Amino acid sequence: MRYNYYLLLFILFFMSCKKNDFKIEYPRINKKEVQESFFGKKITDSYRNIENMEDPTIIEWFKNETKLSDSIINLINGKQYFLEKLTNDIEKNSYKISKLKITKNNTYFYLKKTKGDEYSKLYYRNGFSGKETLLFDPTSYKFTINYLQPSWDASKVAIGISKNDQEFSIFRIVELESKKLLEDQIPNGYPNGFGGIEWLPDNSGFIYTYVPIIDPKKKNYMFNAKSIIYKIGTSIKETVTIFSKKNNPTINFKEESIPIIYLSDDTSKIILGINITGTSRYRDTYFTRTTNLEATSVNWNFYYGKEEKIAAFSLSNSFFYYRTAKNASTFKICKTPLLKPDFKNPILVVDQDSTAIISDFTVTNQGVFYVKSKNGVEATLYHLNEETGERSEIKLPKASGYINVKSKGYQFNDLWIETKGWTSKKERYKYNIEKSIFEEENLNPIKENPILEDVIVEEIEIPSHDGIMVPLSIIYKKGIKKDKSNRLLINAYGSYKWSNAPYMYPYLVHWVNKGGIYAIAHVRGGGEKGDAWHKAGFKTTKLNTWKDLIACTEYFTDNNYVNKNKIVAWGASAGGVCIGRAITERPDLFSAAIIRVGILNTLRREFGANGANNTREYGTIKDSIEFKGLLEMDAYHHIKNNIKYPAVFLTAGLNDSRVPAWQPAKFAARLQEATASNKPVLLNIDFDGGHGFEASDNKKNEELAKIMSFAFWQTGHPEFQLKN
């Protein structure tokens, strides 16, 4: 087909005095309709051809859409200002440390990126106060370290390396004493997605999940994964498979199952094999004696099933501790004998709470430490002394919206917490149980931001469409008036039981400092209120997710915070379902929407990357009831002709292993065709990017600058209008 794309063509059949309302000539794409019938319901898919990303005409259209998008965004006056602010925020700190791992002998391994570095480097130190030593610099190799795992004796560290925001890794091994990068190259790992690696007890190699097909455009992408043992100095052809569909036919593995291995430490009596089928955190789990790893064939015995609803666990020498939602929607902590478990009659360690969920726990030689979280935004820490039965709340060094607890295990008394908030960065403390005090242990520099001194955070609940109370976080600068003059950026997710927990996002400070209100709607489908909260926004109940967002947004208009011309909804990935359906159901309520790498065509979700596993969250078109739920949540199929839709900015990554680029692309094509408003619908594709987890700081800042300048522009901020 023929494309007519010139920079001047997109601009302007007319432009209003506000400079945010103009007619655009979008790049043309041929429609190739596909008509299907599901349980008597006829469905027309107007842009099915966009799913074929091997078609050069589709890729050319992607490029033209991105050129168009960049050309418009670069005309916004404040875009460069925002990019400079985000860059300066990073450069204020001379370095950034990430992916900290602490071994039993107290060796600290971590990545460190100093000002001016393109890649993070691998360092270690002996203890928190020890001398920092550079272990490996990947700069000359031009790859990103996206994962690290030291051996039990801290003599070696395995690193995952990748390029172009890819989540799949090649594992390399670095020796501590020699600081040498060994020749071993172990391919096709997915350490940040599932499982990571587990070193063998004798440190001679490790176990990891090998994924044969890692190209998301291939038909059998992520199928037939297997857990394998790799011995240092051998080749990938010499690996031994110990847990897989082929090797273990009596285990209910599917083609799409992800088998992972868990070994708590080098002295553990058992090793667990976990069958991840679907996206649920509840999984069928098996065990074998650790000594069986040296056998030619490993036999696995059933340990517990997904019906136990075990979300997390910790092993001691004698007991299996676990956090479960079974008969406890807000979770409880139980334990059972390690070698002779009885999950029907477990020992109750900590009972559920009617007002907060148990969000995290760990076991040390001093007892059980656990975190309670109210509405996903107010965290408290507790200690249970199992010998005395005494339990107590531990006074925190500061109020915290989020707490994560970490320890070395049941043999040690070490306990660390990480805290975060909407207006405070992640801080790390070590707990001195003898003195009952926290001691700062921040490897990253902590600097106060004076802008945040005038910021107010409100945590409230508002009634949704059915009367259910939905948590709503509101962040704004002191002195805001309820005169409808403010602009609102409201974020929502609502899937996979993920809690939208407090975090000081890089853009939040600047949005609020410019007079904006930032809000987080903790909608159903997430995990803020526990297991039942997730199920209330799941498959056929998914409509509660976007209806909760609509109700939260209406709270601001009803209470005179904003008018409808200054509201931007923002979501990413699975949050695209929520945002997409909110703007198609109530296009009059929003002035703009930002959907980053979003799921927008749920009827086709199971045919995209890792789609079979995701049917457990959304449903399948093969089931008549679930089909109705999928259709109801499909934003693409709810676009109607001649409706005035809000402005929309969509992003995608061509290498995305989670959400294929055609998901937002199809939505963009259909919305550009259908909308009766003159508001822009922009599609911005990163041709070297993925889902964003492994993107560089520069790339993240560039994308955020585009997003935030678009939001300010579409809400009429005078500093973010189009250049003359």
XYZ file of C-alpha atoms in Angstrom:
724
model
C 0.000 0.000 0.000
C 1.029 3.598 -0.498
C 1.868 5.835 2.477
C 1.788 9.612 2.310
C 3.685 10.875 5.290
C 5.266 14.277 5.574
C 5.867 16.310 8.673
C 3.589 19.106 7.498
C 0.746 16.820 6.550
C -0.286 15.947 10.087
C -0.728 19.512 11.174
C -3.638 21.319 10.781
C -6.754 21.490 9.072
C -7.459 23.912 11.869
C -6.155 24.774 15.287
C -8.044 26.361 18.153
C -6.782 29.218 20.239
C -6.068 26.759 23.059
C -3.722 24.833 20.760
C -4.850 21.461 22.061
C -7.699 20.817 19.660
C -6.842 20.270 15.999
C -7.568 17.966 13.115
C -4.888 15.421 12.275
C -4.299 13.479 9.099
C -3.267 10.101 10.488
C -1.101 7.636 8.550
C -3.327 5.310 6.590
C -3.611 1.603 7.228
C -5.732 -0.833 5.262
C -8.522 -2.561 7.139
C -8.828 -6.314 6.756
C -11.921 -7.259 8.678
C -12.344 -10.687 10.251
C -15.800 -11.803 11.296
C -16.264 -14.514 13.897
C -19.121 -15.976 15.898
C -18.841 -16.972 19.556
C -21.792 -18.679 21.219
C -24.216 -16.918 18.877
C -22.542 -13.513 19.176
C -21.046 -12.080 15.954
C -17.782 -10.168 16.350
C -16.145 -8.002 13.696
C -12.439 -7.341 14.113
C -11.657 -4.445 11.790
C -7.889 -4.440 12.193
C -6.903 -8.079 12.694
C -4.175 -7.565 10.075
C -2.227 -5.355 12.498
C -1.474 -8.469 14.557
C 0.859 -9.659 11.795
C 4.032 -7.887 12.838
C 6.002 -9.825 10.243
C 4.205 -7.781 7.577
C 6.511 -4.927 6.474
C 3.531 -2.684 5.714
C 2.434 -2.963 9.352
C 5.918 -2.085 10.582
C 5.992 0.871 8.187
C 2.668 2.037 9.624
C 4.109 1.672 13.136
C 7.006 3.899 12.093
C 4.758 6.521 10.568
C 2.523 6.598 13.634
C 5.582 7.062 15.837
C 6.964 9.819 13.615
C 3.625 11.565 13.811
C 3.465 11.188 17.579
C 7.016 12.437 18.131
C 6.494 15.365 15.785
C 3.491 16.558 17.780
C 4.937 15.876 21.236
C 8.145 17.722 20.326
C 6.044 20.809 19.581
C 4.931 21.025 23.225
C 6.813 23.853 24.869
C 7.353 22.173 28.230
C 8.524 18.790 27.015
C 12.214 19.677 27.179
C 11.686 21.288 30.567
C 10.265 18.067 31.931
C 13.071 15.977 30.432
C 15.670 18.220 32.038
C 13.917 18.001 35.410
C 13.833 14.203 35.314
C 17.486 14.042 34.238
C 18.518 16.482 36.959
C 16.703 14.382 39.559
C 18.969 11.454 38.712
C 22.118 13.556 38.480
C 21.518 15.110 41.912
C 22.557 11.754 43.307
C 26.112 10.820 42.467
C 25.176 7.143 42.250
C 22.313 4.636 42.388
C 22.433 1.143 43.890
C 20.052 -1.696 43.023
C 19.493 -5.478 43.234
C 21.163 -5.904 46.634
C 21.800 -9.498 47.758
C 23.325 -10.391 51.154
C 24.864 -13.839 51.686
C 24.984 -15.859 54.894
C 28.609 -14.776 55.467
C 27.475 -11.133 55.211
C 28.874 -10.326 51.776
C 26.889 -7.589 50.077
C 26.540 -7.868 46.278
C 24.816 -5.112 44.310
C 24.709 -3.080 41.125
C 25.905 0.516 41.162
C 25.465 3.189 38.532
C 27.411 6.408 39.005
C 26.790 9.735 37.334
C 27.665 9.494 33.637
C 27.574 5.680 33.498
C 25.555 4.031 30.771
C 25.528 0.641 32.497
C 25.324 -0.459 36.121
C 28.425 -2.249 37.413
C 28.687 -5.180 39.817
C 30.240 -4.466 43.233
C 30.629 -6.218 46.558
C 31.661 -5.412 50.103
C 32.153 -7.432 53.285
C 29.398 -6.181 55.535
C 27.533 -2.901 55.324
C 30.556 -0.879 56.443
C 33.084 -2.857 54.395
C 35.230 -1.485 51.602
C 33.458 -1.346 48.242
C 35.150 -3.369 45.505
C 34.357 -3.383 41.776
C 33.772 -6.946 40.654
C 32.636 -6.577 37.040
C 32.139 -3.718 34.576
C 29.885 -4.579 31.589
C 30.559 -1.311 29.729
C 32.902 -2.765 27.115
C 30.443 -5.622 26.511
C 27.562 -3.161 26.037
C 25.009 -5.239 27.890
C 22.780 -4.607 30.870
C 22.991 -6.677 34.044
C 19.351 -7.392 34.881
C 19.802 -10.037 37.572
C 22.348 -11.325 40.070
C 22.537 -14.255 42.473
C 25.652 -15.060 44.550
C 26.590 -18.643 45.373
C 25.975 -19.903 48.927
C 29.671 -19.551 49.824
C 29.915 -16.126 48.096
C 32.814 -17.344 45.918
C 30.928 -16.655 42.698
C 27.998 -14.625 41.463
C 25.755 -15.435 38.530
C 24.539 -12.441 36.545
C 21.794 -12.178 33.952
C 22.626 -10.027 30.934
C 20.376 -8.601 28.231
C 20.054 -5.861 25.625
C 17.278 -3.600 24.342
C 14.952 -3.875 27.339
C 14.659 -7.643 26.889
C 13.619 -9.598 29.979
C 15.175 -12.889 28.897
C 18.766 -13.319 29.975
C 21.987 -15.085 29.213
C 23.635 -16.087 32.497
C 27.326 -15.406 33.051
C 29.421 -16.216 36.117
C 31.934 -13.936 37.837
C 34.524 -15.299 40.280
C 35.050 -13.246 43.414
C 38.723 -13.971 44.038
C 39.985 -13.539 40.455
C 37.266 -11.042 39.385
C 37.142 -12.977 36.112
C 34.110 -13.411 33.903
C 34.044 -17.137 33.170
C 33.531 -18.368 29.614
C 30.237 -20.096 30.467
C 27.251 -18.603 28.621
C 23.980 -20.112 29.792
C 21.057 -19.017 27.565
C 17.295 -18.517 27.656
C 16.723 -17.651 31.298
C 13.801 -15.559 32.560
C 15.058 -14.720 36.069
C 13.014 -11.605 36.774
C 9.852 -13.154 35.412
C 9.895 -16.585 37.061
C 12.080 -18.114 39.702
C 15.586 -16.882 39.029
C 18.307 -19.415 39.765
C 19.104 -21.644 42.731
C 22.728 -22.556 43.358
C 23.460 -26.213 44.075
C 24.386 -26.919 47.716
C 28.044 -27.534 46.763
C 28.201 -24.341 44.600
C 29.293 -26.346 41.547
C 26.461 -25.035 39.396
C 22.855 -23.972 39.595
C 19.277 -24.792 38.635
C 17.244 -22.478 36.458
C 14.183 -22.473 34.222
C 15.171 -22.821 30.578
C 12.663 -21.430 28.040
C 13.210 -22.959 24.550
C 11.337 -20.293 22.526
C 11.947 -16.702 23.701
C 10.803 -14.801 20.616
C 7.308 -13.473 21.476
C 6.382 -13.466 17.786
C 6.842 -17.251 17.534
C 3.872 -19.596 17.856
C 5.281 -21.688 20.713
C 6.663 -18.740 22.669
C 7.413 -19.760 26.283
C 6.022 -23.262 25.759
C 7.680 -26.405 27.164
C 9.921 -24.645 29.689
C 11.955 -26.914 31.954
C 14.051 -26.719 35.119
C 17.597 -27.822 34.418
C 20.855 -28.293 36.300
C 23.846 -26.495 34.821
C 27.337 -27.398 36.034
C 30.051 -24.761 35.687
C 32.493 -25.532 32.873
C 30.070 -27.654 30.857
C 27.925 -26.798 27.842
C 24.186 -26.229 27.651
C 23.946 -29.592 25.858
C 25.208 -31.309 29.011
C 22.510 -29.953 31.308
C 20.226 -32.335 33.185
C 16.468 -31.745 33.163
C 14.934 -32.386 36.592
C 11.440 -30.875 36.422
C 9.383 -30.619 33.216
C 6.319 -31.760 31.316
C 8.323 -34.317 29.374
C 10.297 -35.707 32.328
C 7.406 -35.760 34.785
C 4.311 -36.969 32.907
C 2.397 -37.705 36.131
C 2.471 -34.016 37.074
C -0.265 -31.894 35.538
C 2.004 -29.722 33.399
C 0.533 -27.820 30.457
C 2.540 -26.705 27.437
C 2.457 -23.193 28.841
C 3.458 -24.215 32.393
C 6.576 -22.704 33.941
C 8.385 -25.180 36.224
C 10.578 -23.487 38.826
C 12.754 -24.757 41.659
C 13.078 -23.372 45.192
C 15.970 -24.185 47.541
C 15.925 -22.171 50.768
C 19.652 -22.578 51.521
C 22.558 -24.983 51.115
C 21.566 -26.967 54.235
C 17.893 -27.440 53.325
C 16.584 -31.000 53.601
C 14.125 -30.598 50.714
C 13.858 -28.833 47.417
C 10.517 -27.625 46.077
C 9.293 -27.871 42.501
C 6.578 -25.352 41.669
C 4.250 -25.745 38.713
C 3.304 -22.247 37.534
C 0.311 -22.624 35.248
C -1.518 -19.376 34.767
C -0.971 -16.072 36.511
C -2.325 -16.998 39.938
C 0.078 -16.944 42.866
C -1.485 -20.196 44.085
C 0.319 -23.169 42.589
C 0.651 -26.933 42.763
C 3.940 -27.682 44.497
C 6.050 -30.834 44.765
C 9.120 -31.827 46.747
C 12.115 -34.109 46.684
C 15.027 -34.648 49.041
C 17.954 -32.382 48.266
C 20.219 -35.444 48.114
C 18.207 -36.670 45.106
C 19.686 -33.930 42.909
C 22.657 -36.161 42.220
C 20.435 -39.009 40.972
C 20.059 -39.702 37.247
C 16.283 -39.260 37.576
C 14.573 -37.098 40.181
C 11.269 -38.328 41.610
C 8.882 -35.654 42.862
C 6.199 -36.108 45.506
C 3.118 -33.948 45.888
C 3.508 -31.322 48.644
C 0.450 -29.045 48.404
C -2.089 -27.904 45.816
C -3.202 -24.519 44.583
C -6.402 -24.915 46.593
C -4.298 -24.202 49.709
C -4.012 -20.605 48.415
C -0.414 -20.233 49.562
C 0.971 -16.870 48.472
C 4.392 -17.002 50.184
C 6.396 -19.369 52.363
C 9.529 -19.697 54.485
C 11.335 -22.849 55.600
C 12.980 -23.643 58.915
C 14.785 -26.827 59.875
C 11.535 -28.394 61.093
C 8.611 -26.383 59.747
C 7.113 -25.027 56.559
C 5.698 -21.545 57.322
C 3.246 -20.062 54.867
C 0.949 -17.096 54.211
C -2.417 -18.307 52.969
C -5.781 -16.944 51.871
C -7.552 -20.268 52.480
C -10.567 -19.377 54.615
C -8.810 -16.068 55.232
C -9.310 -13.451 52.514
C -6.927 -11.020 54.233
C -4.377 -13.818 54.803
C -3.115 -15.670 57.841
C 0.219 -17.307 58.662
C 0.326 -21.048 59.376
C 2.980 -23.705 59.719
C 3.166 -27.455 59.288
C 5.953 -30.039 59.824
C 8.453 -29.751 56.971
C 8.907 -33.440 56.171
C 5.395 -34.642 57.113
C 3.134 -31.736 56.203
C -0.553 -31.728 57.146
C -2.193 -28.834 55.341
C -5.661 -29.934 56.469
C -4.667 -29.372 60.105
C -1.977 -26.688 60.123
C -0.747 -24.829 63.204
C -2.101 -21.284 63.217
C 0.737 -18.792 63.751
C -0.979 -15.453 63.034
C -4.708 -15.188 62.383
C -6.285 -12.958 59.744
C -7.264 -9.363 60.518
C -10.628 -7.952 59.460
C -9.210 -4.471 58.818
C -5.853 -5.164 57.137
C -4.128 -7.834 55.082
C -0.966 -9.664 56.093
C 1.200 -8.559 53.182
C 4.629 -9.980 54.042
C 6.478 -12.086 56.608
C 9.817 -13.701 57.361
C 11.231 -16.130 59.950
C 14.426 -15.610 61.948
C 15.861 -17.303 65.059
C 14.037 -14.616 67.029
C 10.604 -15.575 65.768
C 8.179 -14.462 63.065
C 8.105 -10.891 61.760
C 5.112 -9.861 59.698
C 3.592 -6.822 58.006
C -0.025 -5.687 58.019
C -1.251 -3.339 55.310
C -4.509 -1.391 55.456
C -5.951 -0.648 52.006
C -2.494 -1.202 50.559
C -1.261 2.191 51.799
C -0.778 2.044 55.611
C 1.810 -0.487 56.806
C 2.641 -1.725 60.311
C 5.242 -4.244 61.520
C 4.778 -6.961 64.150
C 6.897 -9.560 65.953
C 5.804 -12.925 67.313
C 8.103 -14.662 69.779
C 7.127 -18.290 69.245
C 8.804 -19.466 72.454
C 6.814 -17.166 74.722
C 3.798 -16.569 72.503
C 4.264 -12.825 72.973
C 3.348 -10.664 69.986
C 3.905 -6.948 69.688
C 3.829 -4.089 67.226
C 7.281 -2.739 66.438
C 7.623 1.022 66.430
C 8.814 2.145 63.005
C 11.456 4.836 62.451
C 8.804 6.753 60.477
C 5.254 6.265 59.243
C 5.295 4.105 56.130
C 2.888 3.324 53.326
C 4.749 0.157 52.393
C 7.061 -2.237 54.242
C 9.038 -5.177 52.904
C 10.816 -7.512 55.369
C 13.949 -9.525 54.623
C 16.163 -11.887 56.590
C 18.908 -14.442 56.069
C 16.640 -17.192 57.308
C 15.676 -19.072 60.423
C 19.309 -19.648 61.526
C 20.097 -15.948 61.903
C 18.787 -12.959 63.867
C 19.340 -10.445 61.047
C 16.233 -8.535 59.970
C 15.939 -5.707 57.471
C 12.974 -3.638 56.429
C 12.513 -1.461 53.356
C 9.998 1.358 53.624
C 8.399 3.544 50.945
C 5.793 6.270 50.715
C 4.139 8.584 48.203
C 6.492 11.381 49.241
C 9.499 9.439 50.563
C 12.063 7.343 48.752
C 12.836 3.727 49.594
C 14.772 3.579 52.852
C 16.467 0.547 54.366
C 16.883 -0.225 58.064
C 18.353 -3.080 60.076
C 16.491 -4.004 63.240
C 18.432 -4.452 66.472
C 16.099 -6.729 68.406
C 18.128 -6.545 71.647
C 17.828 -2.758 71.778
C 14.452 -2.633 69.966
C 15.741 0.043 67.599
C 16.195 0.457 63.854
C 19.583 1.395 62.456
C 19.803 3.059 59.056
C 21.457 0.903 56.429
C 20.981 2.858 53.232
C 23.407 2.083 50.451
C 21.642 4.668 48.295
C 21.921 8.360 49.183
C 18.754 9.721 50.795
C 18.109 13.391 50.085
C 15.065 15.312 51.185
C 13.172 17.204 48.497
C 12.080 20.639 49.771
C 9.107 20.628 47.381
C 7.594 17.749 49.349
C 7.438 19.778 52.569
C 4.279 21.427 51.256
C 2.663 18.248 49.921
C -0.417 16.730 51.549
C -1.408 13.061 51.273
C -4.991 11.982 51.961
C -6.085 8.351 52.233
C -9.865 8.034 51.956
C -12.505 5.577 50.752
C -15.369 6.422 48.413
C -18.490 4.423 47.437
C -18.396 2.796 44.001
C -21.321 2.097 41.670
C -22.546 -0.738 43.899
C -21.844 0.897 47.258
C -18.565 -0.942 47.899
C -15.963 1.370 49.480
C -12.893 1.853 47.293
C -9.598 3.214 48.702
C -8.432 6.435 47.052
C -5.055 8.093 47.582
C -4.914 11.858 46.930
C -1.663 13.820 46.745
C -1.523 17.573 46.234
C 0.277 20.765 47.183
C -0.845 22.657 50.251
C -3.206 25.513 49.486
C -5.199 23.938 46.656
C -8.691 25.385 46.354
C -11.800 23.421 45.500
C -12.847 25.755 42.708
C -12.671 23.326 39.763
C -9.495 25.025 38.531
C -7.124 22.129 39.303
C -5.891 19.401 36.979
C -6.037 15.730 37.948
C -3.840 12.798 36.961
C -5.495 9.606 38.210
C -3.796 6.218 38.061
C -5.313 2.725 38.259
C -4.274 -0.875 37.627
C -6.527 -3.551 39.139
C -5.232 -6.960 38.027
C -3.214 -9.989 39.152
C -3.799 -9.179 42.839
C -1.099 -6.487 42.544
C -1.353 -3.674 45.076
C -0.704 -0.130 43.863
C 1.439 0.550 46.929
C 2.940 3.927 47.872
C 6.002 4.879 45.862
C 7.528 8.242 45.089
C 7.358 8.149 41.312
C 9.804 10.424 39.454
C 7.029 12.433 37.809
C 4.861 12.804 40.914
C 6.883 15.644 42.444
C 6.819 17.723 39.260
C 3.133 17.146 38.546
C 2.209 18.246 42.068
C 4.674 21.144 42.048
C 2.962 22.507 38.935
C -0.322 22.577 40.812
C -1.628 19.181 39.764
C -3.483 16.638 41.885
C -2.183 13.079 41.678
C -4.560 10.273 42.668
C -4.445 6.489 42.806
C -7.702 4.560 42.586
C -7.133 1.234 44.370
C -9.687 -0.548 42.226
C -10.969 -4.095 42.503
C -8.832 -6.704 40.771
C -5.794 -5.584 42.744
C -4.631 -6.923 46.086
C -5.134 -3.938 48.374
C -7.899 -5.610 50.407
C -6.901 -9.228 49.943
C -8.000 -12.260 47.998
C -11.689 -11.321 47.711
C -10.729 -7.855 46.416
C -8.882 -9.506 43.549
C -11.751 -11.867 42.738
C -14.163 -8.904 42.668
C -12.324 -7.558 39.609
C -11.556 -10.842 37.862
C -12.938 -12.408 34.680
C -16.719 -11.874 34.758
C -16.483 -9.373 37.630
C -13.856 -7.291 35.826
C -16.331 -4.482 35.147
C -15.913 -3.418 38.792
C -12.338 -2.411 37.950
C -13.190 0.430 35.587
C -16.427 1.314 37.358
C -14.367 1.842 40.526
C -12.097 4.190 38.568
C -15.082 6.095 37.213
C -16.499 6.464 40.735
C -13.148 7.700 42.075
C -12.885 10.218 39.228
C -16.422 11.460 39.850
C -15.473 12.111 43.477
C -13.203 14.912 42.265
C -15.801 16.492 39.999
C -18.579 16.146 42.571
C -16.424 17.842 45.219
C -15.260 20.685 42.973
C -11.596 19.710 42.803
C -11.593 19.700 38.993
C -13.776 19.973 35.940
C -13.934 17.356 33.205
C -11.628 19.331 30.930
C -8.697 18.761 33.250
C -8.761 15.043 34.028
C -6.183 12.547 32.714
C -6.465 8.813 33.402
C -3.238 6.846 33.367
C -2.546 3.113 33.429
C -0.007 0.607 32.163
C 0.057 -3.007 30.998
C -2.984 -4.784 32.520
C -4.057 -1.328 33.708
C -4.910 -0.698 30.058
C -8.069 -2.764 30.562
C -9.200 -0.391 33.304
C -8.284 2.857 31.538
C -9.478 1.692 28.117
C -12.907 0.700 29.370
C -13.273 3.792 31.554
C -12.793 6.129 28.573
C -14.990 4.053 26.256
C -17.776 3.850 28.846
C -17.495 7.449 30.026
C -15.646 9.430 27.322
C -17.293 12.617 28.641
C -15.526 12.269 32.022
C -11.916 12.482 30.830
C -10.023 15.068 28.835
C -7.187 12.644 28.106
C -5.861 9.156 28.757
C -2.362 7.730 28.819
C -2.026 3.981 28.301
C 1.490 2.594 28.476
C 2.074 -0.873 26.889
C -1.567 -1.610 27.615
C -3.889 -4.574 27.136
C -6.846 -3.226 25.159
C -8.123 -6.134 23.065
C -8.863 -8.869 25.617
C -10.721 -11.112 23.157
C -7.354 -11.624 21.487
C -5.205 -11.677 24.656
C -4.830 -15.448 24.670
C -3.386 -15.333 21.147
C -0.574 -12.957 22.120
C 2.646 -13.413 24.087
C 2.174 -15.890 26.955
C -1.563 -15.684 26.266
C -2.449 -19.175 27.469
C -1.246 -18.426 30.988
C -3.131 -15.143 31.097
C -6.478 -16.830 30.460
C -6.422 -17.652 34.181
C -6.748 -13.933 34.928
C -9.055 -12.732 32.162
C -10.819 -15.840 30.855
C -10.911 -17.678 27.542
C -13.075 -17.322 24.449
C -13.571 -21.099 24.600
C -15.877 -20.738 27.601
C -19.322 -19.183 27.015
C -19.429 -17.369 30.363
C -15.839 -16.187 30.282
C -16.290 -15.028 26.699
C -18.959 -12.579 27.873
C -16.559 -11.240 30.492
C -13.778 -10.880 27.929
C -16.027 -9.007 25.527
C -17.263 -6.695 28.276
C -13.688 -5.760 29.269
C -12.459 -5.370 25.655
C -11.862 -1.635 25.117
C -11.115 -2.077 21.404
C -14.530 -3.618 20.748
C -16.305 -0.892 22.747
C -15.144 1.941 20.488
C -18.156 3.426 18.685
C -18.229 5.663 15.628
C -18.873 9.396 15.945
C -18.309 9.598 19.702
C -16.206 12.434 21.086
C -13.417 10.514 22.774
C -10.699 12.110 24.916
C -7.152 12.619 23.704
C -5.118 9.416 24.042
C -1.390 8.733 24.156
C -0.464 5.049 23.705
C 2.952 3.402 23.913
C 4.231 -0.021 22.865
C 7.530 -1.897 22.681
C 8.266 -4.001 19.628
C 10.265 -6.450 21.785
C 7.655 -6.617 24.548
C 7.496 -10.180 25.902
C 4.292 -9.499 27.873
C 1.979 -7.280 25.822
C 2.464 -7.404 22.041
C 2.667 -4.046 20.279
C -0.423 -4.861 18.223
C -2.627 -4.576 21.314
C -2.283 -0.770 21.662
C -1.805 -0.416 17.884
C -5.201 -1.904 17.035
C -6.856 0.325 19.616
C -5.112 3.387 18.165
C -6.178 2.591 14.588
C -9.793 2.028 15.569
C -9.990 5.123 17.788
C -8.379 7.350 15.158
C -11.013 6.145 12.719
C -14.013 6.472 15.056
C -13.566 9.547 17.238
C -15.666 12.626 16.499
C -13.496 14.924 18.578
C -10.459 16.718 17.231
C -8.352 15.544 20.137
C -5.175 13.651 19.182
C -4.865 9.862 19.364
C -1.128 9.185 19.324
C 0.703 5.867 19.080
C 4.366 5.860 20.123
C 6.323 2.645 19.545
C 9.816 1.907 20.830
C 11.348 -0.303 18.151
C 14.191 -1.421 20.428
C 12.147 -1.581 23.610
C 10.162 -4.104 25.589
C 7.811 -3.799 28.543
C 10.051 -1.208 30.182
C 11.497 -3.150 33.117
C 15.025 -3.186 31.719
C 14.967 0.174 29.894
C 17.818 2.608 30.481
C 17.354 5.724 32.614
C 17.634 7.900 29.525
C 14.914 5.971 27.729
C 12.630 5.997 30.770
C 13.071 9.748 31.185
C 12.381 10.431 27.519
C 9.148 8.445 27.674
C 8.056 10.121 30.921
C 8.746 13.547 29.440
C 6.463 12.706 26.508
C 3.737 11.403 28.800
C 3.776 14.257 31.273
C 4.010 17.038 28.689
C 1.048 15.426 26.886
C -0.922 15.378 30.168
C -0.149 19.016 30.932
C -0.933 20.044 27.358
C -4.287 18.294 27.288
C -5.310 19.830 30.623
C -4.568 23.319 29.353
C -1.458 24.224 31.338
C -0.144 27.488 29.835
C 3.494 26.341 30.013
C 2.782 23.217 27.961
C 1.134 24.475 24.798
C 2.207 23.898 21.211
C 4.921 26.098 19.833
C 3.847 28.651 17.242
